[in-house]
Coordinates of C-alpha atoms in Angstrom, one line a residue:
M1 CA 98.9 -44.5 119.2
S2 CA 96.9 -47.5 117.9
A3 CA 95.8 -48.0 114.3
F4 CA 92.2 -47.5 115.4
Q5 CA 92.9 -44.2 117.0
G6 CA 94.7 -43.0 113.9
T7 CA 91.7 -43.7 111.7
K8 CA 89.0 -42.5 114.1
M9 CA 86.4 -40.4 112.4
N10 CA 84.7 -37.2 113.8
P11 CA 81.0 -38.0 114.0
T12 CA 80.1 -34.4 113.1
K13 CA 82.3 -34.5 109.9
F14 CA 81.1 -35.8 106.6
H15 CA 82.8 -38.9 105.3
K16 CA 82.6 -40.5 101.9
S17 CA 81.3 -43.7 103.5
Q18 CA 78.1 -41.8 104.3
F19 CA 77.2 -41.5 100.7
K20 CA 75.3 -44.8 100.7
F21 CA 73.0 -43.5 103.5
Y22 CA 72.3 -40.3 101.7
A23 CA 71.7 -42.1 98.5
L24 CA 68.8 -44.0 100.2
L25 CA 67.5 -41.4 102.6
I26 CA 67.3 -38.4 100.3
P27 CA 65.1 -40.0 97.6
L28 CA 62.9 -41.5 100.4
A29 CA 62.6 -38.1 102.1
V30 CA 61.6 -36.4 98.8
F31 CA 59.1 -39.1 98.1
M32 CA 57.5 -38.7 101.5
A33 CA 57.4 -34.9 101.1
L34 CA 55.5 -35.0 97.8
P35 CA 52.0 -35.1 99.4
I36 CA 52.8 -32.1 101.5
V37 CA 54.2 -30.1 98.5
Y38 CA 51.1 -31.1 96.5
I39 CA 48.7 -29.8 99.2
I40 CA 50.5 -26.5 99.3
F41 CA 50.6 -26.0 95.6
H42 CA 47.1 -27.3 95.0
A43 CA 45.6 -24.5 97.2
F44 CA 47.1 -21.8 95.0
K45 CA 46.1 -23.2 91.6
P46 CA 43.6 -21.3 89.4
I47 CA 40.5 -23.0 88.2
D48 CA 42.0 -24.0 84.8
E49 CA 44.9 -25.7 86.5
L50 CA 42.7 -27.5 89.0
F51 CA 40.9 -29.2 86.2
A52 CA 43.8 -29.6 83.8
Y53 CA 44.4 -33.0 82.3
P54 CA 46.7 -34.6 82.8
P55 CA 46.8 -33.2 86.4
R56 CA 49.7 -30.8 87.2
F57 CA 51.7 -31.4 90.3
F58 CA 53.2 -27.9 90.5
V59 CA 51.3 -24.6 90.1
Q60 CA 52.3 -22.5 87.1
K61 CA 50.2 -19.4 87.8
P62 CA 49.7 -19.1 91.6
T63 CA 46.7 -17.2 92.8
L64 CA 45.0 -16.2 96.1
Q65 CA 41.6 -16.3 94.5
N66 CA 40.7 -19.6 96.2
F67 CA 41.3 -18.1 99.6
K68 CA 39.4 -15.0 98.7
D69 CA 36.4 -17.0 97.5
L70 CA 36.6 -19.1 100.7
F71 CA 36.5 -16.1 103.0
T72 CA 33.8 -14.4 100.9
Q73 CA 31.7 -17.5 101.3
T74 CA 31.9 -17.2 105.1
N75 CA 30.2 -13.9 105.0
S76 CA 27.0 -15.6 103.8
T77 CA 26.7 -17.8 106.9
G78 CA 24.8 -16.8 110.1
V79 CA 27.8 -17.4 112.4
P80 CA 31.1 -15.6 111.7
M81 CA 34.1 -17.7 111.0
I82 CA 36.0 -16.1 113.9
R83 CA 33.5 -17.8 116.3
Y84 CA 34.3 -21.3 114.9
L85 CA 38.0 -20.5 115.1
F86 CA 37.7 -19.2 118.7
N87 CA 35.9 -22.5 119.7
S88 CA 38.6 -24.6 118.1
I89 CA 41.4 -22.6 119.8
I90 CA 39.9 -22.9 123.2
V91 CA 39.0 -26.5 122.9
T92 CA 42.5 -27.4 121.5
I93 CA 44.4 -25.6 124.2
T94 CA 42.3 -27.1 126.9
V95 CA 42.4 -30.6 125.6
V96 CA 46.2 -30.5 124.9
V97 CA 47.0 -29.2 128.4
L98 CA 44.7 -31.5 130.3
T99 CA 45.7 -34.6 128.2
V100 CA 49.4 -34.0 128.8
L101 CA 48.8 -33.4 132.5
I102 CA 46.6 -36.5 133.0
S103 CA 48.7 -38.8 130.9
T104 CA 51.9 -37.7 132.7
M105 CA 50.5 -38.1 136.2
A106 CA 48.8 -41.4 135.4
G107 CA 52.0 -42.7 133.8
Y108 CA 54.0 -41.7 136.9
A109 CA 51.6 -43.6 139.1
L110 CA 51.6 -46.7 136.9
S111 CA 55.3 -46.7 136.6
K112 CA 56.7 -45.8 140.0
K113 CA 53.8 -46.5 142.5
E114 CA 52.6 -49.7 143.9
F115 CA 48.8 -50.3 144.4
K116 CA 46.2 -52.9 143.7
L117 CA 45.1 -53.6 140.2
K118 CA 48.1 -51.7 138.8
K119 CA 48.9 -54.3 136.2
A120 CA 45.2 -54.7 135.3
I121 CA 44.7 -51.0 134.7
F122 CA 47.7 -50.9 132.4
E123 CA 46.5 -53.9 130.5
I124 CA 43.1 -52.3 130.1
N125 CA 44.8 -49.2 128.7
T126 CA 46.9 -51.3 126.3
L127 CA 43.8 -53.2 125.2
A128 CA 42.1 -49.8 124.5
L129 CA 44.8 -49.2 121.8
M130 CA 43.1 -51.8 119.7
F131 CA 39.8 -50.0 119.4
V132 CA 39.3 -47.4 116.7
P133 CA 37.0 -44.4 117.5
A134 CA 34.2 -45.8 115.2
A135 CA 34.0 -49.0 117.3
V136 CA 33.1 -47.0 120.5
A137 CA 31.0 -44.3 118.9
I138 CA 27.6 -45.7 120.1
P139 CA 28.7 -46.4 123.7
R140 CA 30.4 -43.0 123.8
Y141 CA 27.2 -41.2 122.6
L142 CA 25.1 -43.0 125.2
L143 CA 27.5 -42.1 128.0
I144 CA 27.7 -38.5 126.9
E145 CA 23.9 -38.3 126.8
K146 CA 23.6 -39.8 130.3
L147 CA 26.0 -37.2 131.6
G148 CA 23.9 -34.4 130.1
L149 CA 26.7 -33.1 127.9
I150 CA 24.8 -33.0 124.6
N151 CA 24.8 -29.6 123.0
T152 CA 27.3 -28.1 125.5
F153 CA 30.8 -26.8 125.0
W154 CA 32.2 -29.5 127.3
V155 CA 31.3 -32.2 124.8
H156 CA 34.3 -31.1 122.7
I157 CA 36.6 -31.6 125.6
F158 CA 35.7 -34.5 127.9
P159 CA 35.6 -37.4 125.3
L160 CA 39.1 -36.5 124.1
L161 CA 40.8 -36.5 127.5
A162 CA 41.2 -40.2 127.5
M163 CA 44.3 -40.9 125.4
P164 CA 45.5 -44.5 125.8
I165 CA 48.5 -44.0 123.5
G166 CA 49.6 -41.0 125.5
L167 CA 49.5 -42.9 128.8
F168 CA 51.4 -45.8 127.2
L169 CA 54.2 -43.6 125.9
V170 CA 54.6 -41.7 129.2
K171 CA 54.6 -44.9 131.3
Q172 CA 57.2 -46.6 129.1
F173 CA 59.3 -43.4 129.2
I174 CA 59.1 -43.1 133.0
D175 CA 60.1 -46.8 133.3
Q176 CA 63.6 -45.7 132.1
I177 CA 64.1 -43.4 135.1
P178 CA 66.1 -45.1 137.8
N179 CA 64.2 -45.9 141.0
E180 CA 67.3 -44.8 143.0
L181 CA 66.8 -41.2 141.8
I182 CA 63.3 -41.1 143.3
E183 CA 64.3 -42.9 146.5
A184 CA 67.1 -40.3 147.0
A185 CA 64.6 -37.5 146.6
K186 CA 62.3 -39.1 149.2
M187 CA 65.2 -39.4 151.6
D188 CA 65.8 -35.7 151.2
G189 CA 62.2 -35.1 152.3
A190 CA 60.6 -34.5 148.9
S191 CA 56.9 -35.1 148.6
D192 CA 55.3 -37.0 145.7
F193 CA 54.2 -33.7 144.1
Q194 CA 57.7 -32.3 144.4
I195 CA 59.2 -35.5 142.9
F196 CA 56.7 -35.2 140.0
I197 CA 57.3 -31.6 139.3
R198 CA 61.1 -31.4 139.8
I199 CA 62.2 -34.8 138.6
I200 CA 59.6 -36.6 136.5
V201 CA 58.4 -33.6 134.4
P202 CA 61.9 -32.4 133.4
L203 CA 62.9 -35.9 132.4
V204 CA 59.8 -36.8 130.4
K205 CA 59.5 -33.5 128.4
P206 CA 60.1 -35.4 125.1
A207 CA 57.1 -37.7 125.8
M208 CA 55.0 -34.7 126.9
A209 CA 55.8 -33.0 123.6
T210 CA 54.8 -36.1 121.7
I211 CA 51.5 -36.3 123.5
A212 CA 50.9 -32.7 122.8
I213 CA 51.4 -33.2 119.1
L214 CA 49.1 -36.3 118.9
S215 CA 46.5 -34.6 121.0
F216 CA 46.6 -31.4 118.9
Q217 CA 46.2 -33.4 115.7
L218 CA 43.3 -35.3 117.1
V219 CA 41.4 -32.2 118.4
W220 CA 42.2 -29.7 115.7
N221 CA 41.0 -32.1 112.9
S222 CA 38.1 -33.6 114.8
V223 CA 34.5 -33.1 113.5
E224 CA 32.9 -35.9 115.5
S225 CA 31.7 -33.8 118.4
S226 CA 30.3 -31.0 116.2
T227 CA 28.5 -33.5 114.0
L228 CA 27.1 -35.9 116.6
Y229 CA 26.7 -34.0 119.9
V230 CA 26.2 -30.3 119.0
N231 CA 23.1 -28.7 117.4
D232 CA 23.9 -25.1 118.3
E233 CA 25.8 -23.7 115.3
G234 CA 27.7 -21.3 117.6
L235 CA 29.2 -24.2 119.6
K236 CA 30.7 -26.0 116.6
T237 CA 34.4 -26.0 115.7
F238 CA 36.5 -24.6 112.9
A239 CA 37.3 -28.1 111.5
F240 CA 33.6 -28.9 111.1
Y241 CA 32.9 -25.4 109.6
M242 CA 35.7 -25.7 107.0
S243 CA 34.7 -29.3 106.0
T244 CA 31.0 -28.3 105.7
L245 CA 31.8 -25.1 103.8
A246 CA 34.2 -26.8 101.4
S247 CA 31.7 -29.7 100.7
Q248 CA 28.8 -27.3 100.1
A249 CA 31.0 -25.1 97.8
T250 CA 32.2 -28.1 95.9
G251 CA 28.7 -29.2 95.2
N252 CA 27.4 -25.8 94.2
N253 CA 30.0 -24.5 91.7
V254 CA 33.3 -25.2 90.0
A255 CA 35.1 -22.6 92.1
G256 CA 34.2 -24.8 95.1
Q257 CA 37.1 -27.1 94.2
G258 CA 39.5 -24.2 94.8
M259 CA 37.9 -23.3 98.1
A260 CA 38.1 -27.0 99.2
A261 CA 41.8 -26.9 98.4
A262 CA 42.3 -23.7 100.3
A263 CA 40.4 -25.1 103.3
S264 CA 42.5 -28.2 103.3
L265 CA 45.7 -26.2 103.4
I266 CA 44.4 -24.0 106.3
M267 CA 43.6 -27.1 108.3
F268 CA 46.9 -28.8 107.5
L269 CA 49.4 -26.0 108.2
P270 CA 49.1 -25.9 112.0
N271 CA 49.7 -29.6 112.2
L272 CA 52.8 -29.3 110.0
I273 CA 54.2 -26.3 111.9
I274 CA 53.8 -27.9 115.3
F275 CA 55.3 -31.2 114.2
I276 CA 58.4 -29.4 112.7
I277 CA 59.0 -27.5 115.9
L278 CA 58.7 -30.6 118.2
Q279 CA 59.8 -33.5 115.9
S280 CA 63.1 -34.0 117.7
K281 CA 61.1 -34.7 120.9
V282 CA 59.0 -37.2 119.1
M283 CA 62.1 -39.1 117.9
N284 CA 63.5 -39.1 121.4
T285 CA 60.2 -40.5 122.8
M286 CA 60.1 -43.3 120.3
A287 CA 63.6 -44.3 121.1
H288 CA 62.9 -44.6 124.9
S289 CA 59.3 -45.9 125.0
G290 CA 59.8 -49.4 123.8
I291 CA 58.5 -48.7 120.2
K292 CA 61.0 -49.9 117.7

């Protein structure tokens, strides 16, 4: 037995040499978690703690009054809150499913298929990553108006289906799949659809989970479509409703600060839960997509 074999460490067993990593990572993790902890505690603060000086990070006398006031305020509106929530759930599910499907199919075509303008299309998609939504707001509005989507339910869905970062991640991930695997499937008589469903999809699940998270965060928190494209109050989303309600309450009374804190927590929690569930998939995607 060699000297190296005699001192080989078990990767699953803690060793004192790992202390230096924990000494750096644990304080960093705590520091990055502070905003999340603050959002949670802030929503349960009573009025006197919300306006305390100096500001308090942790809540001392937690209360649910902020949430009670928020839901009481919803009773005074013409459209029930459940309608806004229903709109957001339907829009979010539809956009997430279609975005994952479109990005995965397009990524497969750009990675493993040969056709004209293939490189040009991918370059255009990469170039689109440089533009923030505000830069294309006016052209997007003109296009939506020409399509006749103003003040319709579809205006929440169609503009968000184009996701350049999703296509980029999937394409880079699929590039790691050996071409020999696909060629072997073709020799066995598999069609493109069978290759996509039975080979590509199982191997790119981490990338699909990442796209789902990014798409969910984009749709769930979006107020652009409800603000710019929709006039009918019954077609607007939960994010728009909560932001409007919280801003109105903040301007009307002191208790509105508590309602705004409660609304922020309600909007934030779904994003946190989904990321916690799928975060391992995100890390796997970043490791195989060329993003360092």
